[in-house]
Short mmCIF file of C-alpha atoms in Angstrom, two decimals:
data_model
loop_
_atom_site.label_atom_id
_atom_site.label_comp_id
_atom_site.label_asym_id
_atom_site.label_seq_id
_atom_site.Cartn_x
_atom_site.Cartn_y
_atom_site.Cartn_z
CA GLN A 1177 119.34 72.55 89.39
CA VAL A 1178 117.49 74.76 91.84
CA GLN A 1179 114.03 73.58 92.82
CA LEU A 1180 111.54 75.33 95.05
CA VAL A 1181 108.45 73.43 96.18
CA GLU A 1182 105.65 75.28 97.96
CA SER A 1183 102.96 73.68 100.10
CA GLY A 1184 100.36 74.64 102.67
CA GLY A 1185 97.82 76.46 100.56
CA GLY A 1186 94.11 75.80 100.81
CA LEU A 1187 90.64 77.19 101.40
CA VAL A 1188 90.01 79.07 104.63
CA GLN A 1189 87.47 81.54 105.96
CA ALA A 1190 88.22 85.19 106.58
CA GLY A 1191 90.04 85.72 109.85
CA GLU A 1192 91.69 82.30 109.84
CA SER A 1193 95.37 81.48 109.42
CA LEU A 1194 97.57 79.43 107.10
CA ARG A 1195 101.26 78.66 107.01
CA LEU A 1196 102.96 78.20 103.68
CA SER A 1197 106.23 76.32 103.32
CA CYS A 1198 108.80 76.34 100.54
CA VAL A 1199 111.52 73.72 100.47
CA ALA A 1200 114.59 74.52 98.41
CA SER A 1201 117.08 72.16 96.84
CA GLY A 1202 120.05 72.50 94.51
CA MET A 1203 121.33 75.64 96.21
CA THR A 1204 123.22 76.74 99.32
CA PHE A 1205 120.06 77.88 101.05
CA SER A 1206 121.66 79.85 103.88
CA THR A 1207 123.40 82.22 101.46
CA ASN A 1208 120.32 83.11 99.42
CA ALA A 1209 117.71 85.74 100.05
CA MET A 1210 114.20 84.26 99.88
CA ALA A 1211 110.89 85.88 99.12
CA TRP A 1212 107.17 85.32 98.79
CA TYR A 1213 105.03 86.80 96.05
CA ARG A 1214 101.41 86.35 95.10
CA GLN A 1215 99.31 86.71 91.98
CA ALA A 1216 95.56 87.16 91.98
CA PRO A 1217 93.45 86.47 88.87
CA GLY A 1218 93.83 89.27 86.36
CA LYS A 1219 96.54 91.00 88.37
CA GLU A 1220 100.31 91.20 88.22
CA ARG A 1221 102.48 89.22 90.56
CA GLU A 1222 103.12 91.29 93.67
CA PHE A 1223 105.80 91.22 96.34
CA ILE A 1224 104.76 90.06 99.81
CA ALA A 1225 107.84 89.57 101.94
CA ALA A 1226 111.54 88.78 101.78
CA THR A 1227 114.27 87.66 104.11
CA GLY A 1228 117.98 88.02 103.59
CA ARG A 1229 120.22 90.09 105.82
CA SER A 1230 116.98 91.81 106.86
CA THR A 1231 113.27 91.18 106.59
CA ILE A 1232 110.84 93.38 104.67
CA TYR A 1233 107.11 93.28 104.00
CA ALA A 1234 104.62 94.81 101.67
CA ASP A 1235 102.37 97.32 103.41
CA SER A 1236 99.32 95.22 102.53
CA VAL A 1237 100.46 92.35 104.75
CA LYS A 1238 102.55 94.08 107.40
CA GLY A 1239 101.40 93.04 110.86
CA ARG A 1240 99.46 90.02 109.55
CA PHE A 1241 102.06 87.94 107.70
CA THR A 1242 105.44 86.74 108.98
CA ILE A 1243 108.25 85.35 106.87
CA SER A 1244 110.80 83.07 108.50
CA ARG A 1245 113.39 80.53 107.47
CA ASP A 1246 114.99 77.37 108.78
CA ASN A 1247 118.39 77.06 107.14
CA ASP A 1248 118.87 73.53 108.49
CA LYS A 1249 115.74 72.44 106.64
CA SER A 1250 116.33 74.67 103.59
CA THR A 1251 112.81 75.95 104.12
CA VAL A 1252 111.20 79.36 104.12
CA TYR A 1253 107.80 79.89 105.69
CA LEU A 1254 105.01 82.41 105.39
CA GLN A 1255 102.71 82.56 108.39
CA MET A 1256 99.50 84.29 107.36
CA ASN A 1257 97.10 85.47 110.05
CA SER A 1258 93.84 87.38 109.91
CA LEU A 1259 93.35 86.39 106.30
CA LYS A 1260 91.05 88.48 104.11
CA PRO A 1261 89.25 87.61 100.88
CA GLU A 1262 91.61 89.98 99.07
CA ASP A 1263 94.49 87.71 100.07
CA THR A 1264 93.15 85.11 97.65
CA ALA A 1265 95.89 84.37 95.13
CA VAL A 1266 98.49 81.90 93.99
CA TYR A 1267 101.46 82.30 96.31
CA TYR A 1268 104.95 81.83 94.92
CA CYS A 1269 108.25 81.26 96.62
CA GLY A 1270 111.29 82.92 95.08
CA ALA A 1271 115.03 82.68 95.63
CA ALA A 1272 117.73 85.18 94.80
CA ARG A 1273 121.35 84.36 94.06
CA THR A 1274 122.40 87.08 96.49
CA ARG A 1275 122.41 87.07 100.27
CA TYR A 1276 120.92 90.57 100.31
CA TRP A 1277 117.37 91.06 99.07
CA ALA A 1278 117.57 93.28 95.99
CA ALA A 1279 114.00 92.88 94.71
CA SER A 1280 115.09 90.36 92.14
CA VAL A 1281 114.11 86.71 91.99
CA ASP A 1282 116.28 84.26 90.11
CA TYR A 1283 114.32 81.07 90.79
CA TRP A 1284 110.59 80.48 91.23
CA GLY A 1285 108.48 77.73 92.70
CA GLN A 1286 105.34 76.42 91.03
CA GLY A 1287 102.96 78.22 93.37
CA THR A 1288 100.29 77.18 95.85
CA GLN A 1289 96.69 78.39 95.82
CA VAL A 1290 95.27 80.27 98.79
CA THR A 1291 91.56 81.00 98.78
CA VAL A 1292 89.91 83.04 101.52
CA SER A 1293 86.13 83.00 101.67
CA SER A 1294 84.10 85.77 103.25
#
């Protein structure tokens, strides 16, 4: 079965950086679009970034966050720079069955907590 395992979360101060990783197994990683979402307390899960045939970002993170993937390692990354307190959330990795990103996640990871202090 498909498993996605995130890591790299933690507590940082505003302006600092973090890199999240998500290792996938049980799927042909290179043929799947991958995405990052986040969910803050009391809020709905929101889209952050995705990579498939192209790469797209939410406006709230554009220019600060970078999604990338290493198909040989079946890993997708989220480099987060210039972090703000409003970036505090649980960050989730998602995989789609399709190569193209169609705003639909078929598999989710368990999430990793990112906390940004002011």
